[in-house]
mmCIF file with all atom_site columns, C-alpha atoms in Angstrom:
data_model
loop_
_atom_site.group_PDB
_atom_site.id
_atom_site.type_symbol
_atom_site.label_atom_id
_atom_site.label_alt_id
_atom_site.label_comp_id
_atom_site.label_asym_id
_atom_site.label_entity_id
_atom_site.label_seq_id
_atom_site.pdbx_PDB_ins_code
_atom_site.Cartn_x
_atom_site.Cartn_y
_atom_site.Cartn_z
_atom_site.occupancy
_atom_site.B_iso_or_equiv
_atom_site.pdbx_formal_charge
_atom_site.auth_seq_id
_atom_site.auth_comp_id
_atom_site.auth_asym_id
_atom_site.auth_atom_id
_atom_site.pdbx_PDB_model_num
ATOM 1   C CA . UNK A 1 1   ? 3.951   -211.430 6.082  1.00 44.00 ? 191 UNK A CA 1
ATOM 2   C CA . UNK A 1 2   ? 5.197   -208.284 4.875  1.00 46.00 ? 192 UNK A CA 1
ATOM 3   C CA . UNK A 1 3   ? 3.649   -208.300 1.427  1.00 46.00 ? 193 UNK A CA 1
ATOM 4   C CA . UNK A 1 4   ? 0.240   -209.168 2.761  1.00 44.00 ? 194 UNK A CA 1
ATOM 5   C CA . UNK A 1 5   ? 0.350   -206.278 5.047  1.00 40.00 ? 195 UNK A CA 1
ATOM 6   C CA . UNK A 1 6   ? 1.308   -203.806 1.962  1.00 46.00 ? 196 UNK A CA 1
ATOM 7   C CA . UNK A 1 7   ? -1.358  -205.361 0.217  1.00 38.00 ? 197 UNK A CA 1
ATOM 8   C CA . UNK A 1 8   ? -3.886  -204.987 2.867  1.00 40.00 ? 198 UNK A CA 1
ATOM 9   C CA . UNK A 1 9   ? -3.089  -201.099 3.454  1.00 42.00 ? 199 UNK A CA 1
ATOM 10  C CA . UNK A 1 10  ? -3.396  -200.774 -0.705 1.00 40.00 ? 200 UNK A CA 1
ATOM 11  C CA . UNK A 1 11  ? -6.724  -202.042 -0.079 1.00 49.00 ? 201 UNK A CA 1
ATOM 12  C CA . UNK A 1 12  ? -7.793  -199.954 1.895  1.00 50.00 ? 202 UNK A CA 1
ATOM 13  C CA . UNK A 1 13  ? -9.567  -196.638 0.772  1.00 55.00 ? 203 UNK A CA 1
ATOM 14  C CA . UNK A 1 14  ? -10.288 -194.823 3.687  1.00 56.00 ? 204 UNK A CA 1
ATOM 15  C CA . UNK A 1 15  ? -11.037 -191.934 1.858  1.00 57.00 ? 205 UNK A CA 1
ATOM 16  C CA . UNK A 1 16  ? -14.001 -194.018 0.145  1.00 58.00 ? 206 UNK A CA 1
ATOM 17  C CA . UNK A 1 17  ? -15.148 -195.697 2.425  1.00 58.00 ? 207 UNK A CA 1
ATOM 18  C CA . UNK A 1 18  ? -15.460 -192.719 4.169  1.00 58.00 ? 208 UNK A CA 1
ATOM 19  C CA . UNK A 1 19  ? -17.682 -191.150 1.798  1.00 59.00 ? 209 UNK A CA 1
ATOM 20  C CA . UNK A 1 20  ? -20.344 -193.619 1.659  1.00 57.00 ? 210 UNK A CA 1
ATOM 21  C CA . UNK A 1 21  ? -21.062 -193.166 5.293  1.00 59.00 ? 211 UNK A CA 1
ATOM 22  C CA . UNK A 1 22  ? -24.012 -191.054 6.128  1.00 67.00 ? 212 UNK A CA 1
ATOM 23  C CA . UNK A 1 23  ? -25.167 -187.939 7.571  1.00 75.00 ? 213 UNK A CA 1
ATOM 24  C CA . UNK A 1 24  ? -25.168 -189.214 11.169 1.00 76.00 ? 214 UNK A CA 1
ATOM 25  C CA . UNK A 1 25  ? -21.334 -190.868 10.998 1.00 78.00 ? 215 UNK A CA 1
ATOM 26  C CA . UNK A 1 26  ? -19.958 -187.155 9.768  1.00 81.00 ? 216 UNK A CA 1
ATOM 27  C CA . UNK A 1 27  ? -21.516 -185.436 12.663 1.00 86.00 ? 217 UNK A CA 1
ATOM 28  C CA . UNK A 1 28  ? -19.907 -187.904 15.211 1.00 87.00 ? 218 UNK A CA 1
ATOM 29  C CA . UNK A 1 29  ? -16.982 -187.579 12.914 1.00 86.00 ? 219 UNK A CA 1
ATOM 30  C CA . UNK A 1 30  ? -16.940 -184.435 12.850 1.00 90.00 ? 220 UNK A CA 1
ATOM 31  C CA . UNK A 1 31  ? -17.456 -183.977 16.481 1.00 92.00 ? 221 UNK A CA 1
ATOM 32  C CA . UNK A 1 32  ? -13.910 -185.697 17.048 1.00 93.00 ? 222 UNK A CA 1
ATOM 33  C CA . UNK A 1 33  ? -12.061 -184.673 14.960 1.00 93.00 ? 223 UNK A CA 1
ATOM 34  C CA . UNK A 1 34  ? -12.936 -181.265 17.263 1.00 95.00 ? 224 UNK A CA 1
ATOM 35  C CA . UNK A 1 35  ? -11.962 -183.365 20.784 1.00 96.00 ? 225 UNK A CA 1
ATOM 36  C CA . UNK A 1 36  ? -9.007  -184.315 18.867 1.00 95.00 ? 226 UNK A CA 1
ATOM 37  C CA . UNK A 1 37  ? -7.721  -180.583 17.392 1.00 96.00 ? 227 UNK A CA 1
ATOM 38  C CA . UNK A 1 38  ? -8.517  -179.680 21.130 1.00 96.00 ? 228 UNK A CA 1
ATOM 39  C CA . UNK A 1 39  ? -7.183  -181.701 22.781 1.00 96.00 ? 229 UNK A CA 1
ATOM 40  C CA . UNK A 1 40  ? -3.541  -181.432 21.145 1.00 96.00 ? 230 UNK A CA 1
ATOM 41  C CA . UNK A 1 41  ? -4.240  -177.343 20.894 1.00 96.00 ? 231 UNK A CA 1
ATOM 42  C CA . UNK A 1 42  ? -4.549  -177.812 25.212 1.00 96.00 ? 232 UNK A CA 1
ATOM 43  C CA . UNK A 1 43  ? -1.470  -180.272 25.357 1.00 96.00 ? 233 UNK A CA 1
ATOM 44  C CA . UNK A 1 44  ? 0.535   -178.001 23.362 1.00 96.00 ? 234 UNK A CA 1
ATOM 45  C CA . UNK A 1 45  ? -0.252  -174.976 25.816 1.00 95.00 ? 235 UNK A CA 1
ATOM 46  C CA . UNK A 1 46  ? 0.623   -177.201 28.745 1.00 95.00 ? 236 UNK A CA 1
ATOM 47  C CA . UNK A 1 47  ? 3.475   -178.580 27.331 1.00 95.00 ? 237 UNK A CA 1
ATOM 48  C CA . UNK A 1 48  ? 4.648   -175.085 26.645 1.00 95.00 ? 238 UNK A CA 1
ATOM 49  C CA . UNK A 1 49  ? 3.511   -173.683 30.321 1.00 94.00 ? 239 UNK A CA 1
ATOM 50  C CA . UNK A 1 50  ? 5.546   -176.360 32.222 1.00 95.00 ? 240 UNK A CA 1
ATOM 51  C CA . UNK A 1 51  ? 8.658   -176.126 30.561 1.00 95.00 ? 241 UNK A CA 1
ATOM 52  C CA . UNK A 1 52  ? 8.562   -172.113 31.200 1.00 94.00 ? 242 UNK A CA 1
ATOM 53  C CA . UNK A 1 53  ? 7.598   -173.085 34.600 1.00 94.00 ? 243 UNK A CA 1
ATOM 54  C CA . UNK A 1 54  ? 10.493  -176.057 35.124 1.00 94.00 ? 244 UNK A CA 1
ATOM 55  C CA . UNK A 1 55  ? 12.958  -173.641 33.743 1.00 94.00 ? 245 UNK A CA 1
ATOM 56  C CA . UNK A 1 56  ? 11.802  -170.364 35.841 1.00 94.00 ? 246 UNK A CA 1
ATOM 57  C CA . UNK A 1 57  ? 12.004  -172.413 38.835 1.00 94.00 ? 247 UNK A CA 1
ATOM 58  C CA . UNK A 1 58  ? 15.051  -173.873 38.664 1.00 94.00 ? 248 UNK A CA 1
ATOM 59  C CA . UNK A 1 59  ? 16.551  -170.381 38.370 1.00 94.00 ? 249 UNK A CA 1
ATOM 60  C CA . UNK A 1 60  ? 14.423  -168.963 41.048 1.00 94.00 ? 250 UNK A CA 1
ATOM 61  C CA . UNK A 1 61  ? 15.688  -171.294 43.349 1.00 93.00 ? 251 UNK A CA 1
ATOM 62  C CA . UNK A 1 62  ? 19.135  -170.147 41.955 1.00 92.00 ? 252 UNK A CA 1
ATOM 63  C CA . UNK A 1 63  ? 18.447  -167.177 43.639 1.00 91.00 ? 253 UNK A CA 1
ATOM 64  C CA . UNK A 1 64  ? 16.543  -167.862 46.591 1.00 92.00 ? 254 UNK A CA 1
ATOM 65  C CA . UNK A 1 65  ? 19.738  -169.496 48.160 1.00 91.00 ? 255 UNK A CA 1
ATOM 66  C CA . UNK A 1 66  ? 22.218  -167.620 47.156 1.00 90.00 ? 256 UNK A CA 1
ATOM 67  C CA . UNK A 1 67  ? 20.444  -164.102 48.237 1.00 87.00 ? 257 UNK A CA 1
ATOM 68  C CA . UNK A 1 68  ? 20.174  -163.899 52.509 1.00 83.00 ? 258 UNK A CA 1
ATOM 69  C CA . UNK A 1 69  ? 17.351  -161.709 52.667 1.00 86.00 ? 259 UNK A CA 1
ATOM 70  C CA . UNK A 1 70  ? 13.712  -161.669 51.696 1.00 88.00 ? 260 UNK A CA 1
ATOM 71  C CA . UNK A 1 71  ? 13.616  -157.901 50.605 1.00 86.00 ? 261 UNK A CA 1
ATOM 72  C CA . UNK A 1 72  ? 16.719  -158.949 48.124 1.00 88.00 ? 262 UNK A CA 1
ATOM 73  C CA . UNK A 1 73  ? 14.829  -162.421 47.100 1.00 90.00 ? 263 UNK A CA 1
ATOM 74  C CA . UNK A 1 74  ? 11.664  -160.263 46.376 1.00 90.00 ? 264 UNK A CA 1
ATOM 75  C CA . UNK A 1 75  ? 12.952  -156.993 44.217 1.00 89.00 ? 265 UNK A CA 1
ATOM 76  C CA . UNK A 1 76  ? 14.175  -160.257 41.589 1.00 88.00 ? 266 UNK A CA 1
ATOM 77  C CA . UNK A 1 77  ? 11.263  -162.216 41.658 1.00 89.00 ? 267 UNK A CA 1
ATOM 78  C CA . UNK A 1 78  ? 9.811   -160.112 38.993 1.00 87.00 ? 268 UNK A CA 1
ATOM 79  C CA . UNK A 1 79  ? 12.908  -161.888 36.527 1.00 89.00 ? 269 UNK A CA 1
ATOM 80  C CA . UNK A 1 80  ? 10.756  -165.561 37.310 1.00 91.00 ? 270 UNK A CA 1
ATOM 81  C CA . UNK A 1 81  ? 7.250   -164.686 37.026 1.00 87.00 ? 271 UNK A CA 1
ATOM 82  C CA . UNK A 1 82  ? 6.926   -167.986 34.996 1.00 90.00 ? 272 UNK A CA 1
ATOM 83  C CA . UNK A 1 83  ? 7.982   -169.800 37.917 1.00 92.00 ? 273 UNK A CA 1
ATOM 84  C CA . UNK A 1 84  ? 5.433   -171.350 40.757 1.00 93.00 ? 274 UNK A CA 1
ATOM 85  C CA . UNK A 1 85  ? 7.453   -170.742 43.609 1.00 94.00 ? 275 UNK A CA 1
ATOM 86  C CA . UNK A 1 86  ? 7.666   -167.027 43.141 1.00 94.00 ? 276 UNK A CA 1
ATOM 87  C CA . UNK A 1 87  ? 3.461   -167.913 43.722 1.00 93.00 ? 277 UNK A CA 1
ATOM 88  C CA . UNK A 1 88  ? 4.401   -169.129 47.228 1.00 94.00 ? 278 UNK A CA 1
ATOM 89  C CA . UNK A 1 89  ? 7.287   -166.904 47.792 1.00 94.00 ? 279 UNK A CA 1
ATOM 90  C CA . UNK A 1 90  ? 4.692   -163.759 47.320 1.00 93.00 ? 280 UNK A CA 1
ATOM 91  C CA . UNK A 1 91  ? 2.123   -164.974 49.454 1.00 93.00 ? 281 UNK A CA 1
ATOM 92  C CA . UNK A 1 92  ? 4.851   -166.278 52.085 1.00 93.00 ? 282 UNK A CA 1
ATOM 93  C CA . UNK A 1 93  ? 6.501   -163.143 52.040 1.00 92.00 ? 283 UNK A CA 1
ATOM 94  C CA . UNK A 1 94  ? 3.056   -160.789 52.135 1.00 91.00 ? 284 UNK A CA 1
ATOM 95  C CA . UNK A 1 95  ? 2.402   -162.268 54.913 1.00 90.00 ? 285 UNK A CA 1
ATOM 96  C CA . UNK A 1 96  ? 6.097   -161.155 56.801 1.00 90.00 ? 286 UNK A CA 1
ATOM 97  C CA . UNK A 1 97  ? 4.992   -157.506 55.854 1.00 89.00 ? 287 UNK A CA 1
ATOM 98  C CA . UNK A 1 98  ? 1.776   -157.869 57.517 1.00 88.00 ? 288 UNK A CA 1
ATOM 99  C CA . UNK A 1 99  ? 3.130   -159.656 60.868 1.00 84.00 ? 289 UNK A CA 1
ATOM 100 C CA . UNK A 1 100 ? 6.277   -157.342 60.280 1.00 82.00 ? 290 UNK A CA 1
ATOM 101 C CA . UNK A 1 101 ? 4.131   -154.557 60.160 1.00 81.00 ? 291 UNK A CA 1
ATOM 102 C CA . UNK A 1 102 ? 2.491   -155.348 63.304 1.00 76.00 ? 292 UNK A CA 1
ATOM 103 C CA . UNK A 1 103 ? 4.322   -156.773 65.998 1.00 73.00 ? 293 UNK A CA 1
ATOM 104 C CA . UNK A 1 104 ? 7.258   -159.387 64.613 1.00 66.00 ? 294 UNK A CA 1
ATOM 105 C CA . UNK A 1 105 ? 7.152   -162.377 63.704 1.00 67.00 ? 295 UNK A CA 1
ATOM 106 C CA . UNK A 1 106 ? 5.631   -164.386 66.534 1.00 67.00 ? 296 UNK A CA 1
ATOM 107 C CA . UNK A 1 107 ? 2.826   -166.326 64.604 1.00 78.00 ? 297 UNK A CA 1
ATOM 108 C CA . UNK A 1 108 ? 4.472   -169.494 62.726 1.00 83.00 ? 298 UNK A CA 1
ATOM 109 C CA . UNK A 1 109 ? 1.110   -170.772 62.099 1.00 87.00 ? 299 UNK A CA 1
ATOM 110 C CA . UNK A 1 110 ? -0.226  -167.941 60.067 1.00 87.00 ? 300 UNK A CA 1
ATOM 111 C CA . UNK A 1 111 ? 2.838   -167.756 57.778 1.00 89.00 ? 301 UNK A CA 1
ATOM 112 C CA . UNK A 1 112 ? 2.441   -171.882 57.590 1.00 91.00 ? 302 UNK A CA 1
ATOM 113 C CA . UNK A 1 113 ? -0.914  -171.852 55.884 1.00 93.00 ? 303 UNK A CA 1
ATOM 114 C CA . UNK A 1 114 ? -0.522  -169.024 54.371 1.00 93.00 ? 304 UNK A CA 1
ATOM 115 C CA . UNK A 1 115 ? 2.097   -171.073 52.367 1.00 94.00 ? 305 UNK A CA 1
ATOM 116 C CA . UNK A 1 116 ? -0.452  -173.892 51.794 1.00 94.00 ? 306 UNK A CA 1
ATOM 117 C CA . UNK A 1 117 ? -2.797  -171.177 50.265 1.00 94.00 ? 307 UNK A CA 1
ATOM 118 C CA . UNK A 1 118 ? -0.042  -170.165 47.722 1.00 93.00 ? 308 UNK A CA 1
ATOM 119 C CA . UNK A 1 119 ? 0.433   -173.611 47.044 1.00 95.00 ? 309 UNK A CA 1
ATOM 120 C CA . UNK A 1 120 ? -3.172  -174.450 46.518 1.00 94.00 ? 310 UNK A CA 1
ATOM 121 C CA . UNK A 1 121 ? -3.744  -172.149 44.646 1.00 93.00 ? 311 UNK A CA 1
ATOM 122 C CA . UNK A 1 122 ? -0.684  -172.648 42.156 1.00 93.00 ? 312 UNK A CA 1
ATOM 123 C CA . UNK A 1 123 ? -1.632  -175.812 41.473 1.00 94.00 ? 313 UNK A CA 1
ATOM 124 C CA . UNK A 1 124 ? -4.831  -175.043 40.811 1.00 93.00 ? 314 UNK A CA 1
ATOM 125 C CA . UNK A 1 125 ? -3.489  -172.737 37.918 1.00 92.00 ? 315 UNK A CA 1
ATOM 126 C CA . UNK A 1 126 ? -1.083  -175.851 36.749 1.00 93.00 ? 316 UNK A CA 1
ATOM 127 C CA . UNK A 1 127 ? -4.443  -178.043 36.602 1.00 93.00 ? 317 UNK A CA 1
ATOM 128 C CA . UNK A 1 128 ? -6.755  -175.475 34.265 1.00 91.00 ? 318 UNK A CA 1
ATOM 129 C CA . UNK A 1 129 ? -7.982  -176.914 31.286 1.00 90.00 ? 319 UNK A CA 1
ATOM 130 C CA . UNK A 1 130 ? -6.372  -180.993 32.249 1.00 94.00 ? 320 UNK A CA 1
ATOM 131 C CA . UNK A 1 131 ? -10.083 -181.401 33.253 1.00 94.00 ? 321 UNK A CA 1
ATOM 132 C CA . UNK A 1 132 ? -10.385 -180.909 29.196 1.00 95.00 ? 322 UNK A CA 1
ATOM 133 C CA . UNK A 1 133 ? -7.810  -183.838 28.442 1.00 95.00 ? 323 UNK A CA 1
ATOM 134 C CA . UNK A 1 134 ? -9.781  -186.430 31.312 1.00 95.00 ? 324 UNK A CA 1
ATOM 135 C CA . UNK A 1 135 ? -13.308 -185.827 29.506 1.00 95.00 ? 325 UNK A CA 1
ATOM 136 C CA . UNK A 1 136 ? -11.467 -186.233 25.535 1.00 96.00 ? 326 UNK A CA 1
ATOM 137 C CA . UNK A 1 137 ? -10.270 -188.825 26.789 1.00 96.00 ? 327 UNK A CA 1
ATOM 138 C CA . UNK A 1 138 ? -13.363 -190.985 28.814 1.00 95.00 ? 328 UNK A CA 1
ATOM 139 C CA . UNK A 1 139 ? -16.167 -189.692 25.774 1.00 95.00 ? 329 UNK A CA 1
ATOM 140 C CA . UNK A 1 140 ? -14.387 -190.294 22.906 1.00 95.00 ? 330 UNK A CA 1
ATOM 141 C CA . UNK A 1 141 ? -14.458 -193.727 22.196 1.00 94.00 ? 331 UNK A CA 1
ATOM 142 C CA . UNK A 1 142 ? -18.182 -193.725 23.825 1.00 94.00 ? 332 UNK A CA 1
ATOM 143 C CA . UNK A 1 143 ? -18.677 -191.059 21.031 1.00 93.00 ? 333 UNK A CA 1
ATOM 144 C CA . UNK A 1 144 ? -17.168 -193.363 18.521 1.00 91.00 ? 334 UNK A CA 1
ATOM 145 C CA . UNK A 1 145 ? -19.006 -196.666 19.542 1.00 91.00 ? 335 UNK A CA 1
ATOM 146 C CA . UNK A 1 146 ? -22.224 -194.601 19.227 1.00 89.00 ? 336 UNK A CA 1
ATOM 147 C CA . UNK A 1 147 ? -20.916 -194.066 15.585 1.00 86.00 ? 337 UNK A CA 1
ATOM 148 C CA . UNK A 1 148 ? -20.295 -196.979 14.312 1.00 85.00 ? 338 UNK A CA 1
ATOM 149 C CA . UNK A 1 149 ? -23.144 -198.977 16.321 1.00 86.00 ? 339 UNK A CA 1
ATOM 150 C CA . UNK A 1 150 ? -25.850 -196.158 14.077 1.00 82.00 ? 340 UNK A CA 1
ATOM 151 C CA . UNK A 1 151 ? -24.269 -196.884 10.872 1.00 78.00 ? 341 UNK A CA 1
ATOM 152 C CA . UNK A 1 152 ? -24.282 -200.704 11.470 1.00 80.00 ? 342 UNK A CA 1
ATOM 153 C CA . UNK A 1 153 ? -28.067 -200.444 12.474 1.00 79.00 ? 343 UNK A CA 1
ATOM 154 C CA . UNK A 1 154 ? -28.601 -197.537 8.938  1.00 74.00 ? 344 UNK A CA 1
ATOM 155 C CA . UNK A 1 155 ? -26.056 -200.799 6.886  1.00 71.00 ? 345 UNK A CA 1
ATOM 156 C CA . UNK A 1 156 ? -28.337 -203.527 8.136  1.00 74.00 ? 346 UNK A CA 1
ATOM 157 C CA . UNK A 1 157 ? -31.324 -201.442 7.260  1.00 74.00 ? 347 UNK A CA 1
ATOM 158 C CA . UNK A 1 158 ? -30.269 -201.056 3.535  1.00 69.00 ? 348 UNK A CA 1
ATOM 159 C CA . UNK A 1 159 ? -30.040 -204.319 3.601  1.00 67.00 ? 349 UNK A CA 1
ATOM 160 C CA . UNK A 1 160 ? -33.424 -205.156 4.531  1.00 65.00 ? 350 UNK A CA 1
ATOM 161 C CA . UNK A 1 161 ? -34.594 -202.700 2.286  1.00 64.00 ? 351 UNK A CA 1
ATOM 162 C CA . UNK A 1 162 ? -32.834 -203.727 -1.210 1.00 61.00 ? 352 UNK A CA 1
ATOM 163 C CA . UNK A 1 163 ? -33.785 -207.182 -0.195 1.00 58.00 ? 353 UNK A CA 1
ATOM 164 C CA . UNK A 1 164 ? -29.692 -208.713 -0.541 1.00 57.00 ? 354 UNK A CA 1
ATOM 165 C CA . UNK A 1 165 ? -27.598 -210.878 1.013  1.00 58.00 ? 355 UNK A CA 1
ATOM 166 C CA . UNK A 1 166 ? -24.566 -210.365 -0.808 1.00 60.00 ? 356 UNK A CA 1
ATOM 167 C CA . UNK A 1 167 ? -21.584 -208.920 1.811  1.00 58.00 ? 357 UNK A CA 1
ATOM 168 C CA . UNK A 1 168 ? -21.468 -206.729 -1.221 1.00 62.00 ? 358 UNK A CA 1
ATOM 169 C CA . UNK A 1 169 ? -24.383 -205.326 -0.293 1.00 57.00 ? 359 UNK A CA 1
ATOM 170 C CA . UNK A 1 170 ? -23.350 -204.136 3.670  1.00 61.00 ? 360 UNK A CA 1
ATOM 171 C CA . UNK A 1 171 ? -19.689 -204.482 3.463  1.00 65.00 ? 361 UNK A CA 1
ATOM 172 C CA . UNK A 1 172 ? -19.032 -200.755 2.480  1.00 63.00 ? 362 UNK A CA 1
ATOM 173 C CA . UNK A 1 173 ? -21.295 -199.711 5.206  1.00 65.00 ? 363 UNK A CA 1
ATOM 174 C CA . UNK A 1 174 ? -20.320 -201.485 7.570  1.00 72.00 ? 364 UNK A CA 1
ATOM 175 C CA . UNK A 1 175 ? -16.501 -200.755 7.185  1.00 71.00 ? 365 UNK A CA 1
ATOM 176 C CA . UNK A 1 176 ? -17.321 -196.666 7.437  1.00 71.00 ? 366 UNK A CA 1
ATOM 177 C CA . UNK A 1 177 ? -19.162 -197.509 10.448 1.00 75.00 ? 367 UNK A CA 1
ATOM 178 C CA . UNK A 1 178 ? -15.827 -198.460 12.397 1.00 80.00 ? 368 UNK A CA 1
ATOM 179 C CA . UNK A 1 179 ? -13.752 -196.223 10.859 1.00 83.00 ? 369 UNK A CA 1
ATOM 180 C CA . UNK A 1 180 ? -15.738 -194.093 13.725 1.00 86.00 ? 370 UNK A CA 1
ATOM 181 C CA . UNK A 1 181 ? -14.361 -196.687 16.759 1.00 88.00 ? 371 UNK A CA 1
ATOM 182 C CA . UNK A 1 182 ? -10.853 -195.983 14.972 1.00 87.00 ? 372 UNK A CA 1
ATOM 183 C CA . UNK A 1 183 ? -10.995 -191.879 15.182 1.00 89.00 ? 373 UNK A CA 1
ATOM 184 C CA . UNK A 1 184 ? -13.073 -192.371 19.077 1.00 92.00 ? 374 UNK A CA 1
ATOM 185 C CA . UNK A 1 185 ? -9.540  -193.782 20.241 1.00 93.00 ? 375 UNK A CA 1
ATOM 186 C CA . UNK A 1 186 ? -7.403  -191.794 17.999 1.00 92.00 ? 376 UNK A CA 1
ATOM 187 C CA . UNK A 1 187 ? -8.580  -188.846 20.633 1.00 94.00 ? 377 UNK A CA 1
ATOM 188 C CA . UNK A 1 188 ? -8.948  -190.337 22.973 1.00 95.00 ? 378 UNK A CA 1
ATOM 189 C CA . UNK A 1 189 ? -5.197  -192.429 23.344 1.00 95.00 ? 379 UNK A CA 1
ATOM 190 C CA . UNK A 1 190 ? -2.600  -189.147 23.460 1.00 95.00 ? 380 UNK A CA 1
ATOM 191 C CA . UNK A 1 191 ? -5.147  -187.364 25.978 1.00 96.00 ? 381 UNK A CA 1
ATOM 192 C CA . UNK A 1 192 ? -4.768  -190.507 27.957 1.00 96.00 ? 382 UNK A CA 1
ATOM 193 C CA . UNK A 1 193 ? -1.770  -190.224 27.737 1.00 96.00 ? 383 UNK A CA 1
ATOM 194 C CA . UNK A 1 194 ? -0.868  -186.867 28.398 1.00 96.00 ? 384 UNK A CA 1
ATOM 195 C CA . UNK A 1 195 ? -3.777  -185.891 31.264 1.00 96.00 ? 385 UNK A CA 1
ATOM 196 C CA . UNK A 1 196 ? -1.474  -188.369 33.411 1.00 96.00 ? 386 UNK A CA 1
ATOM 197 C CA . UNK A 1 197 ? 1.843   -187.051 32.571 1.00 96.00 ? 387 UNK A CA 1
ATOM 198 C CA . UNK A 1 198 ? 0.926   -183.727 33.345 1.00 96.00 ? 388 UNK A CA 1
ATOM 199 C CA . UNK A 1 199 ? -0.828  -185.253 36.463 1.00 95.00 ? 389 UNK A CA 1
ATOM 200 C CA . UNK A 1 200 ? 2.869   -186.625 37.456 1.00 96.00 ? 390 UNK A CA 1
ATOM 201 C CA . UNK A 1 201 ? 4.286   -182.957 36.643 1.00 94.00 ? 391 UNK A CA 1
ATOM 202 C CA . UNK A 1 202 ? 1.989   -181.145 38.844 1.00 95.00 ? 392 UNK A CA 1
ATOM 203 C CA . UNK A 1 203 ? 2.172   -183.782 41.575 1.00 95.00 ? 393 UNK A CA 1
ATOM 204 C CA . UNK A 1 204 ? 6.434   -182.885 41.130 1.00 94.00 ? 394 UNK A CA 1
ATOM 205 C CA . UNK A 1 205 ? 6.062   -179.168 41.310 1.00 94.00 ? 395 UNK A CA 1
ATOM 206 C CA . UNK A 1 206 ? 4.181   -179.423 44.187 1.00 94.00 ? 396 UNK A CA 1
ATOM 207 C CA . UNK A 1 207 ? 6.391   -181.694 46.042 1.00 94.00 ? 397 UNK A CA 1
ATOM 208 C CA . UNK A 1 208 ? 9.047   -179.361 44.727 1.00 94.00 ? 398 UNK A CA 1
ATOM 209 C CA . UNK A 1 209 ? 6.631   -176.587 46.234 1.00 95.00 ? 399 UNK A CA 1
ATOM 210 C CA . UNK A 1 210 ? 6.515   -177.655 49.316 1.00 94.00 ? 400 UNK A CA 1
ATOM 211 C CA . UNK A 1 211 ? 9.638   -178.756 50.059 1.00 94.00 ? 401 UNK A CA 1
ATOM 212 C CA . UNK A 1 212 ? 10.470  -174.384 48.703 1.00 94.00 ? 402 UNK A CA 1
ATOM 213 C CA . UNK A 1 213 ? 7.779   -173.515 51.861 1.00 94.00 ? 403 UNK A CA 1
ATOM 214 C CA . UNK A 1 214 ? 10.457  -174.848 53.937 1.00 93.00 ? 404 UNK A CA 1
ATOM 215 C CA . UNK A 1 215 ? 13.394  -173.588 52.753 1.00 92.00 ? 405 UNK A CA 1
ATOM 216 C CA . UNK A 1 216 ? 11.204  -169.665 52.671 1.00 93.00 ? 406 UNK A CA 1
ATOM 217 C CA . UNK A 1 217 ? 10.069  -170.406 57.086 1.00 91.00 ? 407 UNK A CA 1
ATOM 218 C CA . UNK A 1 218 ? 14.205  -171.445 57.289 1.00 90.00 ? 408 UNK A CA 1
ATOM 219 C CA . UNK A 1 219 ? 15.620  -168.365 55.898 1.00 88.00 ? 409 UNK A CA 1
ATOM 220 C CA . UNK A 1 220 ? 12.315  -166.822 58.274 1.00 87.00 ? 410 UNK A CA 1
ATOM 221 C CA . UNK A 1 221 ? 13.555  -167.509 61.436 1.00 84.00 ? 411 UNK A CA 1
ATOM 222 C CA . UNK A 1 222 ? 16.887  -166.154 60.113 1.00 80.00 ? 412 UNK A CA 1
ATOM 223 C CA . UNK A 1 223 ? 16.003  -162.851 59.299 1.00 77.00 ? 413 UNK A CA 1
ATOM 224 C CA . UNK A 1 224 ? 13.901  -162.384 61.854 1.00 72.00 ? 414 UNK A CA 1
ATOM 225 C CA . UNK A 1 225 ? 14.011  -164.784 64.743 1.00 61.00 ? 415 UNK A CA 1
ATOM 226 C CA . UNK A 1 226 ? 14.259  -162.469 67.796 1.00 51.00 ? 416 UNK A CA 1
ATOM 227 C CA . UNK A 1 227 ? 18.289  -162.537 69.648 1.00 45.00 ? 417 UNK A CA 1
ATOM 228 C CA . UNK A 1 228 ? 17.190  -164.559 73.805 1.00 44.00 ? 418 UNK A CA 1
#
C-alpha cells in the first residue's frame, strides 16, 4: 500500500500540470497565492501580538495587585503598555481623576460605563485584521472552485476542437484545473483555524478585562470611600 502511494506521488508532477494550465487558471492561482500570503502575514502578526499581550497582562496584573494605591499603578503603566488591561485601567483612572476633581467619587455607574468603553475599544483593537482571515477562509475555496470549473470547460472545449475522445487529450487540462481547488483549500484551512483560535483568545482576554474591572472598582472603593 505504501509503495503504491509513493508511486502515485512520483507520477504526479504538479509543476508540469501547472505549465499546461491556461491564463484563467494562472490568474486564479496568483490570486490564491496572494490570499495565502496575506493570511500567513496576519497569522504571524496576530500570534506575536497576542503573546505579547498575554505576557504584559500577567506582569501588569501582578504589579496592580501588589499596589495599594491607584496613583502608584498609574505611574508604572508605561512599563506594561502592551497589556490590554492597561487600556482599561487608563480609562477607569481618567474617570476617577475627573470625578475627584469635581466633587469626589459619587457616580459609580459612570465609572463602570467608562471601564466598559475601555474594554470595548481594546477588544476592537484586538480583533483588527481578523475579518480578513474570515474572508480568506470563506472566499478562497470558491475562487479555487471557480478556477476548476473554468479549467474543465476549457479542457472540454479543446477536446471538441481537436475531435478526439482520448483521455490523454483532456486529462492534463482537467488535472491542472483541479489544482486550483486544492490551492484554494490550502489558503482557506489555515485562515479558518487561526480565525477561530484568535477569536477564542479575544474572548479570553475580554473575560480577563471584565474581572480586572471588578478589581479596579474594589481598589477605587478602598482608596476613595468616604468615612461614615
